[in-house]
Coordinates of C-alpha atoms and ligand atoms in Angstrom, one line a residue:
X1254 CA 6.3 -1.8 26.7
X1255 CA 4.0 -1.6 23.7
X1256 CA 2.4 -4.5 21.9
X1257 CA 4.0 -4.8 18.5
X1258 CA 1.6 -5.1 15.6
X1259 CA 3.7 -7.3 13.4
X1260 CA 2.8 -7.9 9.7
X1261 CA 3.7 -11.6 9.6
X1262 CA 0.5 -12.9 11.4
X1263 CA -1.6 -10.6 9.2
X1264 CA 0.0 -12.0 6.1
X1265 CA -0.4 -15.6 7.2
X1266 CA -4.2 -15.1 7.9
X1267 CA -4.7 -13.3 4.6
X1268 CA -2.8 -16.1 2.7
X1269 CA -5.1 -18.8 4.2
X1270 CA -8.2 -16.9 3.1
X1271 CA -6.9 -15.9 -0.3
X1272 CA -5.7 -19.5 -1.2
X1273 CA -9.3 -20.6 -0.8
X1274 CA -10.5 -17.9 -3.1
X1275 CA -7.9 -18.8 -5.7
X1276 CA -8.9 -22.5 -5.4
X1277 CA -12.6 -21.5 -5.9
X1278 CA -11.7 -19.6 -9.0
X1279 CA -9.5 -22.4 -10.4
X1280 CA -12.4 -24.8 -9.8
X1281 CA -14.4 -22.6 -12.2
X1282 CA -11.6 -22.8 -14.8
X1283 CA -10.3 -19.3 -14.0
X1284 CA -6.7 -18.6 -12.9
X1285 CA -6.3 -15.1 -11.4
X1286 CA -3.2 -13.4 -12.9
X1287 CA -1.2 -10.3 -12.1
X1288 CA 0.6 -8.4 -14.9
X1289 CA 3.8 -6.7 -13.8
X1290 CA 4.9 -3.9 -16.0
X1291 CA 8.5 -2.7 -15.6
X1292 CA 10.6 -0.2 -17.5
X1293 CA 14.3 -0.6 -16.8
X1294 CA 15.7 -2.5 -13.9
X1295 CA 15.9 -0.3 -10.8
X1296 CA 17.0 -2.3 -7.7
X1297 CA 14.0 -1.1 -5.7
X1298 CA 11.6 -2.3 -8.4
X1299 CA 13.4 -5.6 -8.8
X1300 CA 13.3 -6.1 -5.0
X1301 CA 9.5 -5.4 -4.8
X1302 CA 8.9 -7.5 -7.9
X1303 CA 10.8 -10.5 -6.4
X1304 CA 8.6 -10.2 -3.2
X1305 CA 5.4 -9.9 -5.3
X1306 CA 6.3 -13.0 -7.3
X1307 CA 7.1 -15.0 -4.2
X1308 CA 3.8 -14.0 -2.6
X1309 CA 1.9 -14.9 -5.8
X1310 CA 3.6 -18.3 -5.8
X1311 CA 2.7 -19.0 -2.2
X1312 CA -1.1 -18.6 -2.9
X1313 CA -1.2 -20.0 -6.4
X1314 CA -1.7 -16.7 -8.2
X1315 CA -0.3 -16.5 -11.7
X1316 CA 1.8 -13.6 -12.9
X1317 CA 3.6 -12.4 -16.0
X1318 CA 6.4 -9.8 -16.2
X1319 CA 6.3 -7.3 -19.1
X1320 CA 9.8 -5.7 -19.2
X1321 CA 10.8 -2.8 -21.4
X1322 CA 14.2 -1.0 -21.9
X1323 CA 14.8 2.4 -20.3
X1324 CA 14.7 4.0 -23.7
X1325 CA 11.3 2.6 -24.8
X1326 CA 9.4 5.1 -26.9
X1327 CA 6.2 6.8 -25.8
X1328 CA 4.1 5.4 -28.7
X1329 CA 5.5 1.9 -28.4
X1330 CA 5.0 1.8 -24.6
X1331 CA 1.5 3.3 -24.9
X1332 CA 0.6 0.5 -27.3
X1333 CA 2.1 -2.1 -25.0
X1334 CA 0.1 -0.9 -22.0
X1335 CA -3.1 -0.9 -24.0
X1336 CA -2.5 -4.5 -25.1
X1337 CA -1.6 -5.7 -21.6
X1338 CA -4.8 -4.0 -20.3
X1339 CA -6.9 -5.7 -22.9
X1340 CA -5.6 -9.2 -22.2
X1341 CA -8.4 -11.4 -21.0
X1342 CA -6.1 -13.5 -18.8
X1343 CA -4.6 -10.6 -16.9
X1344 CA -6.8 -9.4 -14.0
X1345 CA -4.6 -7.0 -12.2
X1346 CA -1.8 -4.7 -13.4
X1347 CA 1.1 -3.4 -11.3
X1348 CA 3.2 -0.8 -13.1
X1349 CA 6.4 0.4 -11.5
X1350 CA 6.6 4.2 -11.0
X1351 CA 8.1 6.6 -11.6
X1352 CA 8.6 5.8 -15.2
X1353 CA 11.7 7.3 -17.0
X1354 CA 11.4 11.1 -17.5
X1355 CA 11.3 10.6 -21.3
X1356 CA 7.8 9.0 -20.9
X1357 CA 4.6 10.9 -20.3
X1358 CA 3.6 9.0 -17.1
X1359 CA 0.3 10.7 -16.6
X1360 CA -0.8 9.7 -20.1
X1361 CA 0.4 6.1 -19.7
X1362 CA -1.2 5.6 -16.3
X1363 CA -4.6 6.6 -17.7
X1364 CA -4.4 3.7 -20.2
X1365 CA -4.6 1.1 -17.3
X1366 CA -8.2 -0.1 -17.1
X1367 CA -9.6 1.0 -13.8
X1368 CA -11.1 -2.5 -13.1
X1369 CA -7.5 -3.9 -13.3
X1370 CA -5.8 -1.0 -11.5
X1371 CA -4.8 -3.0 -8.4
X1372 CA -2.3 -0.4 -7.1
X1373 CA -4.4 2.7 -7.8
X1374 CA -2.3 4.4 -10.5
X1375 CA -5.3 6.0 -12.2
X1376 CA -7.4 9.0 -11.2
X1377 CA -10.4 6.7 -11.8
X1378 CA -9.3 4.5 -8.9
X1379 CA -8.6 7.5 -6.7
X1380 CA -12.0 8.9 -7.5
X1381 CA -13.7 5.6 -6.5
X1382 CA -11.7 5.4 -3.2
X1383 CA -12.8 9.0 -2.4
X1384 CA -16.4 8.1 -3.3
X1385 CA -16.4 5.0 -1.1
X1386 CA -17.0 2.9 -4.2
X1387 CA -15.5 -0.4 -3.3
X1388 CA -15.0 -1.5 -6.9
X1389 CA -12.0 0.9 -6.9
X1390 CA -8.7 -0.2 -5.4
X1391 CA -6.8 2.0 -3.0
X1392 CA -3.0 1.8 -3.3
X1393 CA -1.6 -1.3 -1.5
X1394 CA 0.0 0.6 1.4
X1395 CA -3.1 2.2 2.8
X1396 CA -5.0 -1.1 2.5
X1397 CA -2.1 -2.8 4.3
X1398 CA -2.6 -0.3 7.2
X1399 CA -6.3 -1.2 7.3
X1400 CA -5.6 -4.9 7.2
X1401 CA -3.3 -4.6 10.2
X1402 CA -5.9 -2.6 12.2
X1403 CA -8.6 -5.2 11.3
X1404 CA -6.4 -8.2 12.1
X1405 CA -5.5 -6.9 15.5
X1406 CA -9.2 -5.9 16.1
X1407 CA -8.5 -2.3 16.8
X1408 CA -11.8 -0.4 16.9
X1409 CA -12.0 2.6 14.6
X1410 CA -15.6 3.8 15.0
X1411 CA -15.6 7.2 16.7
X1412 CA -11.8 7.1 17.3
X1413 CA -9.7 10.1 16.6
X1414 CA -7.0 9.4 14.1
X1415 CA -4.2 11.8 13.1
X1416 CA -2.7 11.0 9.7
X1417 CA 0.7 12.7 9.1
X1418 CA 1.2 13.0 5.3
X1419 CA -1.2 13.9 2.5
X1420 CA 0.2 12.1 -0.5
X1421 CA -2.1 10.4 -3.0
X1422 CA -0.2 7.2 -2.4
X1423 CA -0.6 7.0 1.4
X1424 CA -1.9 9.9 3.4
X1425 CA -5.1 10.8 1.6
X1426 CA -6.3 7.3 0.7
X1427 CA -5.6 6.0 4.2
X1428 CA -7.6 8.9 5.6
X1429 CA -10.5 8.0 3.3
X1430 CA -10.4 4.3 4.3
X1431 CA -10.3 5.2 8.0
X1432 CA -13.3 7.5 7.6
X1433 CA -15.1 4.7 5.8
X1434 CA -14.8 2.8 9.1
X1435 CA -16.3 5.8 11.0
X1436 CA -13.1 7.2 12.5
X1437 CA -12.7 10.9 12.9
X1438 CA -9.7 11.8 10.9
X1439 CA -7.3 14.8 10.9
X1440 CA -4.9 15.0 8.0
X1441 CA -1.6 16.8 8.7
X1442 CA 1.3 17.9 6.5
X1443 CA 4.4 20.1 6.4
X1444 CA 2.4 23.3 7.1
X1445 CA 0.4 21.9 10.1
X1446 CA 0.9 24.1 13.2
X1447 CA 2.0 22.4 16.4
X1448 CA 2.1 18.9 15.0
X1449 CA 3.1 17.3 18.3
X1450 CA -0.1 18.6 19.9
X1451 CA -2.3 17.4 17.0
X1452 CA -0.7 13.9 17.2
X1453 CA -1.1 13.8 21.0
X1454 CA -4.9 14.5 20.7
X1455 CA -5.4 11.3 18.7
X1456 CA -6.2 7.7 19.7
X1457 CA -4.3 6.5 16.6
X1458 CA -1.4 8.1 14.8
X1459 CA -0.5 7.1 11.2
X1460 CA 2.9 8.4 10.1
X1461 CA 3.4 8.6 6.3
X1462 CA 6.0 11.4 6.1
X1463 CA 9.2 10.1 4.6
X1464 CA 11.4 11.6 7.4
X1465 CA 13.4 9.1 9.4
X1466 CA 12.4 8.9 13.1
X1467 CA 10.6 12.2 13.1
X1468 CA 7.7 11.2 15.3
X1469 CA 9.4 10.9 18.7
X1470 CA 8.3 11.0 22.4
X1471 CA 7.1 14.6 22.1
X1472 CA 4.3 13.5 19.7
X1473 CA 2.8 10.7 21.6
X1474 CA 1.0 9.8 24.9
X1475 CA 0.2 6.6 26.8
X1476 CA -2.7 4.5 25.3
X1477 CA -2.1 5.4 21.7
X1478 CA -1.7 3.2 18.7
X1479 CA 1.0 4.1 16.2
X1480 CA 1.0 2.9 12.6
X1481 CA 4.4 3.6 11.0
X1482 CA 4.3 3.7 7.2
X1483 CA 7.7 5.1 6.7
X1484 CA 10.6 3.4 5.0
X1485 CA 13.8 5.4 5.2
X1486 CA 17.5 4.8 5.3
X1487 CA 18.4 4.6 9.0
X1488 CA 20.7 7.5 9.8
X1489 CA 22.1 5.6 12.8
X1490 CA 22.6 2.2 11.2
X1491 CA 24.1 2.4 7.7
X1492 CA 22.6 -0.2 5.4
X1493 CA 19.5 -0.6 7.5
X1494 CA 16.2 1.1 7.2
X1495 CA 13.8 2.7 9.7
X1496 CA 10.3 4.2 9.9
X1497 CA 9.0 7.8 10.3
X1498 CA 8.6 7.0 14.0
X1499 CA 11.5 7.0 16.4
X1500 CA 10.7 3.5 17.7
X1501 CA 13.1 3.5 20.6
X1502 CA 11.6 6.6 22.2
X1503 CA 7.9 6.0 21.2
X1504 CA 7.5 2.3 22.0
X1505 CA 7.9 2.6 25.8
X1506 CA 5.1 5.2 25.9
X1507 CA 2.3 4.0 23.6
X1508 CA 0.0 0.9 23.8
X1509 CA 0.6 -0.6 20.3
X1510 CA 3.0 0.1 17.5
X1511 CA 3.9 -1.3 14.1
X1512 CA 7.7 -2.1 13.8
X1513 CA 9.8 -1.1 10.8
X1514 CA 10.8 -3.4 9.2
X1515 CA 8.2 -6.2 9.7
X1516 CA 5.1 -3.9 9.9
X1517 CA 3.1 -2.2 7.2
X1518 CA 5.7 -2.8 4.4
X1519 CA 5.6 -6.5 5.0
X1520 CA 1.8 -6.6 4.2
X1521 CA 1.8 -4.7 0.9
X1522 CA 2.5 -7.6 -1.5
X1523 CA -0.3 -9.8 -0.1
X1524 CA -2.6 -6.8 -0.5
X1525 CA -1.5 -6.6 -4.1
X1526 CA -2.5 -10.3 -4.5
X1527 CA -5.8 -9.7 -2.7
X1528 CA -6.7 -6.8 -5.0
X1529 CA -5.8 -9.0 -8.0
X1530 CA -8.1 -11.8 -6.8
X1531 CA -10.9 -9.2 -6.1
X1532 CA -10.4 -7.8 -9.6
X1533 CA -10.6 -11.3 -11.1
X1534 CA -13.8 -12.1 -9.2
X1535 CA -15.4 -8.8 -10.3
X1536 CA -14.3 -9.2 -13.9
X1537 CA -16.0 -12.7 -13.9
X1538 CA -19.1 -11.4 -12.1
X1539 CA -18.3 -13.6 -9.1
X1540 CA -17.9 -10.8 -6.4
Ligands
NAP2714 P1 5.5 11.9 0.1 O1 4.7 11.9 -1.2 O2 6.9 12.6 0.1 O3 4.6 12.7 1.1 C1 5.1 13.0 2.4 C2 4.0 13.8 3.2 O4 4.6 14.1 4.4 C3 3.6 15.1 2.5 O5 2.2 15.3 2.6 C4 4.4 16.1 3.3 O6 3.7 17.4 3.5 C5 4.4 15.5 4.7 N1 5.6 16.0 5.5 C6 6.9 16.1 5.0 N2 7.6 16.6 6.0 C7 6.8 16.9 7.0 C8 6.9 17.5 8.3 N3 8.1 17.9 8.7 N4 5.8 17.6 9.1 C9 4.6 17.2 8.7 N5 4.4 16.6 7.5 C10 5.5 16.5 6.7 O7 5.7 10.5 0.7 P2 4.8 9.2 0.6 O8 4.9 8.5 -0.7 O9 3.4 9.5 1.1 O10 5.5 8.2 1.6 C11 5.6 8.5 3.0 C12 6.5 7.5 3.7 O11 5.9 6.2 3.5 C13 7.9 7.4 3.1 O12 8.8 7.1 4.2 C14 7.8 6.2 2.2 O13 9.1 5.6 2.0 C15 6.9 5.3 2.9 N6 6.1 4.4 2.0 C16 6.0 3.2 2.5 C17 5.3 2.2 1.8 C18 5.2 0.8 2.4 O14 4.9 -0.1 1.7 N7 5.3 0.7 3.7 C19 4.7 2.5 0.6 C20 4.8 3.9 0.1 C21 5.5 4.8 0.9 P3 3.4 18.4 2.3 O15 2.3 17.8 1.5 O16 3.0 19.6 2.9 O17 4.7 18.4 1.5

């Protein structure tokens, strides 16, 4: 039976540390603040926004929601994003994506100042992540994976890690962050040959695929650590969701595994807060 790497203790420990950093900033007369930019009212966005606000409240981080109708015009929205980016009291910006098709998302993303880009929406942030420049924020999910590995003291140096998925949101940045910690990383994707064998070679498997329960007993071996990033509708339990890993078949084999729900996904909003606090510290030359 594998040890479950639950997100809750990670979040608790992070909250304690971040509350102190917020207090230290407030003592200097600075209140770190997250700006949440939302176009329309998609249920997924509202759900994430609700979680983010709750986490901000729990550590004393301020936030402001900037809400626009689905039919907002390109010029009007560009102007709004520029103004939000220029606000002195906003240190981090979360903009929900994808934007409606009527908007040029690439152009709008580029308007977010890199130093406030706490969820890595700009190519500037991606470039910094790839250049190991720690002033650039990775997307929250890859950082959440790293926070879990750090909290549970899982050694990475010299370890072989197989990352399944090469998106700019998860696969590629998590591979960069793992390499920063001196892991030997293999990135796999839909054209990888004999994926089960490549996964079996690893000490750690990170699944970021978007295919419910794809990583099953054929992909793993005893002693491995499995980080499941996936969030998918559960084909076997309507209304519930599951990971990219078939937990029931993999958990009895491996040494440690993140559950879904309650694993990586549960750590992302506290990472958003951490990035906002870091941005605030850097913008005030306190980092
Ligand atoms: P994505 O952009 O769709 O990328 C999926 C990646 O998986 C692609 O690189 C794709 O390969 C690869 N892939 C697809 N089918 C494959 C197969 N049969 N064998 C090997 N590789 C395969 O997805 P994403 O945004 O990275 O998200 C991945 C998962 O993480 C999803 O379940 C998503 O819901 C979840 N997610 C979770 C969080 C969180 O907070 N926990 C946040 C973001 C995403 P190609 O490049 O060759 O197409």
